[in-house]
CSV table of C-alpha atoms in Angstrom, one decimal:
chain,number,residue,atom,x,y,z
A,1,LYS,CA,20.1,-43.0,-68.5
A,2,ASN,CA,20.9,-46.2,-66.8
A,3,GLU,CA,24.5,-46.7,-65.6
A,4,VAL,CA,24.6,-50.1,-67.3
A,5,GLU,CA,23.1,-50.7,-70.7
A,6,GLN,CA,22.9,-54.1,-72.3
A,7,SER,CA,22.0,-55.1,-75.8
A,8,PRO,CA,20.1,-56.9,-77.1
A,9,GLN,CA,17.3,-57.3,-74.6
A,10,ASN,CA,16.2,-60.6,-76.2
A,11,LEU,CA,18.1,-62.9,-78.4
A,12,THR,CA,17.0,-66.1,-80.2
A,13,ALA,CA,19.6,-68.2,-81.8
A,14,GLN,CA,19.9,-71.6,-83.5
A,15,GLU,CA,22.0,-74.2,-81.9
A,16,GLY,CA,25.6,-73.8,-83.0
A,17,GLU,CA,25.5,-70.1,-83.6
A,18,PHE,CA,28.0,-67.6,-82.3
A,19,ILE,CA,26.4,-65.2,-79.9
A,20,THR,CA,27.5,-61.8,-78.7
A,21,ILE,CA,25.9,-59.8,-75.9
A,22,ASN,CA,27.1,-56.3,-75.3
A,23,CYS,CA,27.3,-54.1,-72.2
A,24,SER,CA,28.1,-50.4,-71.9
A,25,TYR,CA,28.5,-48.5,-68.7
A,26,SER,CA,28.8,-44.9,-67.8
A,27,VAL,CA,30.6,-45.0,-64.4
A,28,GLY,CA,34.2,-45.6,-63.5
A,29,ILE,CA,34.7,-49.2,-62.5
A,30,SER,CA,37.3,-51.5,-60.9
A,31,ALA,CA,35.7,-54.6,-62.3
A,32,LEU,CA,32.8,-55.8,-64.4
A,33,HIS,CA,30.9,-59.0,-63.8
A,34,TRP,CA,29.0,-61.2,-66.2
A,35,LEU,CA,26.3,-63.3,-64.6
A,36,GLN,CA,24.0,-66.1,-65.8
A,37,GLN,CA,20.6,-66.5,-64.4
A,38,HIS,CA,18.6,-69.6,-65.2
A,39,PRO,CA,14.8,-69.8,-65.2
A,40,GLY,CA,14.8,-71.1,-61.7
A,41,GLY,CA,16.4,-67.9,-60.6
A,42,GLY,CA,19.8,-69.1,-59.4
A,43,ILE,CA,22.7,-66.9,-60.4
A,44,VAL,CA,26.1,-68.0,-61.5
A,45,SER,CA,29.0,-65.7,-61.8
A,46,LEU,CA,30.6,-66.3,-65.1
A,47,PHE,CA,33.4,-63.8,-65.3
A,48,MET,CA,35.0,-60.9,-63.4
A,49,LEU,CA,37.0,-58.6,-65.6
A,50,SER,CA,39.1,-55.7,-65.0
A,51,SER,CA,41.0,-55.7,-68.3
A,52,GLY,CA,41.5,-57.6,-71.5
A,53,LYS,CA,39.9,-60.9,-72.1
A,54,LYS,CA,38.9,-64.1,-70.3
A,55,LYS,CA,37.9,-67.5,-71.7
A,56,HIS,CA,36.1,-70.3,-70.0
A,57,GLY,CA,35.1,-73.2,-72.1
A,58,ARG,CA,32.8,-71.8,-74.8
A,59,LEU,CA,32.4,-68.5,-73.1
A,60,ILE,CA,34.6,-65.5,-73.8
A,61,ALA,CA,34.4,-62.1,-72.1
A,62,THR,CA,36.2,-59.0,-73.2
A,63,ILE,CA,36.4,-55.5,-71.8
A,64,ASN,CA,37.6,-52.2,-73.1
A,65,ILE,CA,38.0,-49.9,-70.2
A,66,GLN,CA,38.7,-46.8,-72.3
A,67,GLU,CA,35.5,-47.3,-74.3
A,68,LYS,CA,33.5,-48.5,-71.2
A,69,HIS,CA,32.3,-51.5,-73.0
A,70,SER,CA,32.3,-55.2,-72.5
A,71,SER,CA,31.1,-58.2,-74.6
A,72,LEU,CA,30.2,-61.7,-73.7
A,73,HIS,CA,30.6,-64.3,-76.5
A,74,ILE,CA,29.3,-67.8,-76.7
A,75,THR,CA,30.7,-70.1,-79.3
A,76,ALA,CA,28.8,-73.1,-80.6
A,77,SER,CA,25.7,-72.2,-78.6
A,78,HIS,CA,23.6,-74.9,-77.1
A,79,PRO,CA,20.0,-75.0,-75.8
A,80,ARG,CA,21.4,-75.3,-72.3
A,81,ASP,CA,22.9,-71.9,-72.7
A,82,SER,CA,19.4,-70.5,-72.7
A,83,ALA,CA,19.3,-68.1,-69.7
A,84,VAL,CA,19.4,-64.4,-68.8
A,85,TYR,CA,22.8,-62.9,-69.0
A,86,ILE,CA,23.5,-59.9,-66.8
A,87,CYS,CA,26.4,-57.5,-66.6
A,88,ALA,CA,27.1,-55.7,-63.4
A,89,VAL,CA,29.6,-53.0,-62.5
A,90,ARG,CA,30.9,-51.3,-59.4
A,91,ASP,CA,29.1,-52.4,-56.2
A,92,MET,CA,26.6,-54.4,-58.4
A,93,ARG,CA,24.8,-51.9,-60.5
A,94,PHE,CA,23.1,-54.3,-62.9
A,95,GLY,CA,22.1,-54.2,-66.5
A,96,ALA,CA,18.6,-55.2,-67.4
A,97,GLY,CA,19.8,-58.5,-68.7
A,98,THR,CA,19.7,-60.2,-72.1
A,99,ARG,CA,17.3,-63.1,-72.4
A,100,LEU,CA,18.9,-65.7,-74.6
A,101,THR,CA,17.0,-68.6,-76.1
A,102,VAL,CA,18.9,-71.2,-78.1
A,103,LYS,CA,16.7,-73.4,-80.2
A,104,PRO,CA,17.8,-77.0,-81.2
B,1,GLY,CA,34.7,-72.6,-56.8
B,2,ALA,CA,33.5,-70.9,-53.7
B,3,VAL,CA,30.0,-71.7,-52.6
B,4,VAL,CA,27.3,-69.5,-51.1
B,5,SER,CA,24.2,-71.0,-49.7
B,6,GLN,CA,20.8,-69.5,-48.8
B,7,HIS,CA,18.2,-70.8,-46.6
B,8,PRO,CA,15.3,-71.3,-47.1
B,9,SER,CA,15.1,-71.5,-50.9
B,10,ARG,CA,11.4,-70.8,-50.8
B,11,VAL,CA,9.1,-69.5,-48.1
B,12,ILE,CA,5.5,-68.6,-47.9
B,13,CYS,CA,4.3,-66.5,-45.0
B,14,LYS,CA,1.2,-64.6,-43.9
B,15,SER,CA,1.0,-60.9,-44.1
B,16,GLY,CA,2.3,-59.2,-40.9
B,17,THR,CA,4.7,-62.0,-40.0
B,18,SER,CA,8.5,-61.8,-40.1
B,19,VAL,CA,10.8,-63.9,-42.2
B,20,LYS,CA,14.5,-64.6,-41.8
B,21,ILE,CA,16.7,-65.5,-44.7
B,22,GLU,CA,20.2,-66.8,-44.1
B,23,CYS,CA,23.2,-66.4,-46.4
B,24,ARG,CA,26.3,-68.5,-45.7
B,25,SER,CA,29.7,-68.7,-47.3
B,26,LEU,CA,30.5,-72.4,-47.0
B,27,ASP,CA,34.2,-72.6,-47.7
B,28,PHE,CA,35.5,-69.1,-47.4
B,29,GLN,CA,35.3,-66.1,-45.2
B,30,ALA,CA,33.5,-63.0,-46.6
B,31,THR,CA,34.1,-59.6,-45.1
B,32,THR,CA,31.4,-58.1,-47.2
B,33,MET,CA,28.0,-59.6,-48.2
B,34,PHE,CA,25.4,-58.0,-50.4
B,35,TRP,CA,21.6,-58.4,-50.5
B,36,TYR,CA,19.6,-58.0,-53.6
B,37,ARG,CA,16.0,-58.1,-54.6
B,38,GLN,CA,14.6,-59.1,-57.9
B,39,PHE,CA,11.0,-58.6,-59.0
B,40,PRO,CA,9.5,-60.7,-61.9
B,41,LYS,CA,11.1,-59.9,-65.3
B,42,GLN,CA,13.3,-57.2,-63.7
B,43,SER,CA,17.0,-57.1,-63.0
B,44,LEU,CA,18.5,-57.4,-59.6
B,45,MET,CA,18.6,-54.4,-57.4
B,46,LEU,CA,21.1,-53.9,-54.6
B,47,MET,CA,19.3,-53.5,-51.3
B,48,ALA,CA,22.2,-53.3,-48.8
B,49,THR,CA,25.9,-53.9,-48.2
B,50,SER,CA,26.8,-55.7,-45.1
B,51,ASN,CA,30.2,-55.7,-43.5
B,52,GLU,CA,31.0,-58.2,-40.7
B,53,GLY,CA,30.6,-56.7,-37.3
B,54,SER,CA,29.2,-53.3,-38.4
B,55,LYS,CA,25.9,-51.9,-39.5
B,56,ALA,CA,24.7,-52.5,-43.0
B,57,THR,CA,24.6,-49.7,-45.6
B,58,TYR,CA,21.2,-49.5,-47.2
B,59,GLU,CA,20.5,-48.3,-50.7
B,60,GLN,CA,18.3,-45.3,-51.2
B,61,GLY,CA,14.6,-46.3,-50.9
B,62,VAL,CA,15.2,-49.4,-48.9
B,63,GLU,CA,13.7,-49.3,-45.4
B,64,LYS,CA,16.3,-50.4,-42.9
B,65,ASP,CA,13.7,-51.0,-40.2
B,66,LYS,CA,11.8,-53.3,-42.5
B,67,PHE,CA,14.8,-55.2,-43.9
B,68,LEU,CA,17.0,-56.0,-40.9
B,69,ILE,CA,20.4,-57.2,-41.8
B,70,ASN,CA,22.8,-58.9,-39.4
B,71,HIS,CA,26.3,-59.9,-40.4
B,72,ALA,CA,27.4,-61.5,-37.2
B,73,SER,CA,30.3,-63.6,-38.5
B,74,LEU,CA,32.5,-63.9,-41.5
B,75,THR,CA,30.4,-66.7,-42.9
B,76,LEU,CA,26.9,-65.7,-42.1
B,77,SER,CA,24.6,-62.8,-42.9
B,78,THR,CA,20.9,-62.7,-42.3
B,79,LEU,CA,18.1,-60.7,-43.8
B,80,THR,CA,14.9,-60.4,-41.8
B,81,VAL,CA,11.8,-59.0,-43.5
B,82,THR,CA,9.7,-57.6,-40.7
B,83,SER,CA,5.9,-57.3,-40.9
B,84,ALA,CA,5.9,-58.7,-44.4
B,85,HIS,CA,3.3,-57.6,-46.8
B,86,PRO,CA,2.4,-59.0,-50.2
B,87,GLU,CA,4.4,-56.3,-52.0
B,88,ASP,CA,7.5,-57.7,-50.3
B,89,SER,CA,7.0,-60.9,-52.3
B,90,SER,CA,10.2,-61.2,-54.4
B,91,PHE,CA,13.3,-63.1,-55.1
B,92,TYR,CA,16.0,-62.3,-52.6
B,93,ILE,CA,19.6,-63.0,-53.4
B,94,CYS,CA,22.8,-62.6,-51.5
B,95,SER,CA,26.4,-62.5,-52.6
B,96,ALA,CA,29.7,-62.7,-50.7
B,97,ARG,CA,32.9,-60.9,-51.5
B,98,VAL,CA,36.1,-62.6,-51.0
B,99,ALA,CA,38.5,-60.1,-52.4
B,100,ALA,CA,38.2,-56.9,-54.4
B,101,TYR,CA,37.3,-58.7,-57.6
B,102,GLU,CA,35.9,-62.0,-56.3
B,103,GLN,CA,32.2,-62.3,-55.6
B,104,TYR,CA,30.0,-65.3,-55.4
B,105,PHE,CA,26.2,-65.5,-55.5
B,106,GLY,CA,23.8,-67.5,-53.5
B,107,PRO,CA,21.0,-69.4,-55.2
B,108,GLY,CA,18.3,-67.1,-54.0
B,109,THR,CA,15.2,-67.2,-51.8
B,110,ARG,CA,11.7,-66.9,-53.2
B,111,LEU,CA,9.5,-65.1,-50.7
B,112,THR,CA,5.7,-65.2,-51.1
B,113,VAL,CA,3.6,-63.2,-48.7
B,114,THR,CA,-0.1,-64.1,-48.7
């Protein structure tokens, strides 16, 4: 079993929809990262969480340490949100990523 | 926010040659830098952890003699792929850690070995 499991693997949404991506992990962690990777390959760090909830613009990330689970939410999704979203824990053990496509 | 740069962004080399990739933290000092590799349609995989002034720690299965990592200063780490082969073709990404929970990623280097 992978240390970091993400779901869904692929997600297609219509512009404006609310999106949720989930991440479960099996190891003890000090922080969890949510990353965004665009088709060109470059990676952007969206959030680093150790507890609770963080919000940045239309993005919200939550983490439940006891349940070893984190979620990334995108409100009012837009085609430019189309990317692969990756969660990572510990010294960068990565989930397989969720490929999000937002259609206009 | 903090910026990490990589150079070159793309490189094509012939089989058997060596390629050096630089990772720089532009506006902060990073005591720890990480190197990752990503094959097409796969997630990133940690190759090694590099601490300034000391030897890198390689992940299991990563050949340290093939992937030479030098972290000579608090703003620069280099990855040299020695005697590159086509199977080394991949997307190489570095990241730099500022504090325990702060980590920033470089834009990546696409290596193609012909």
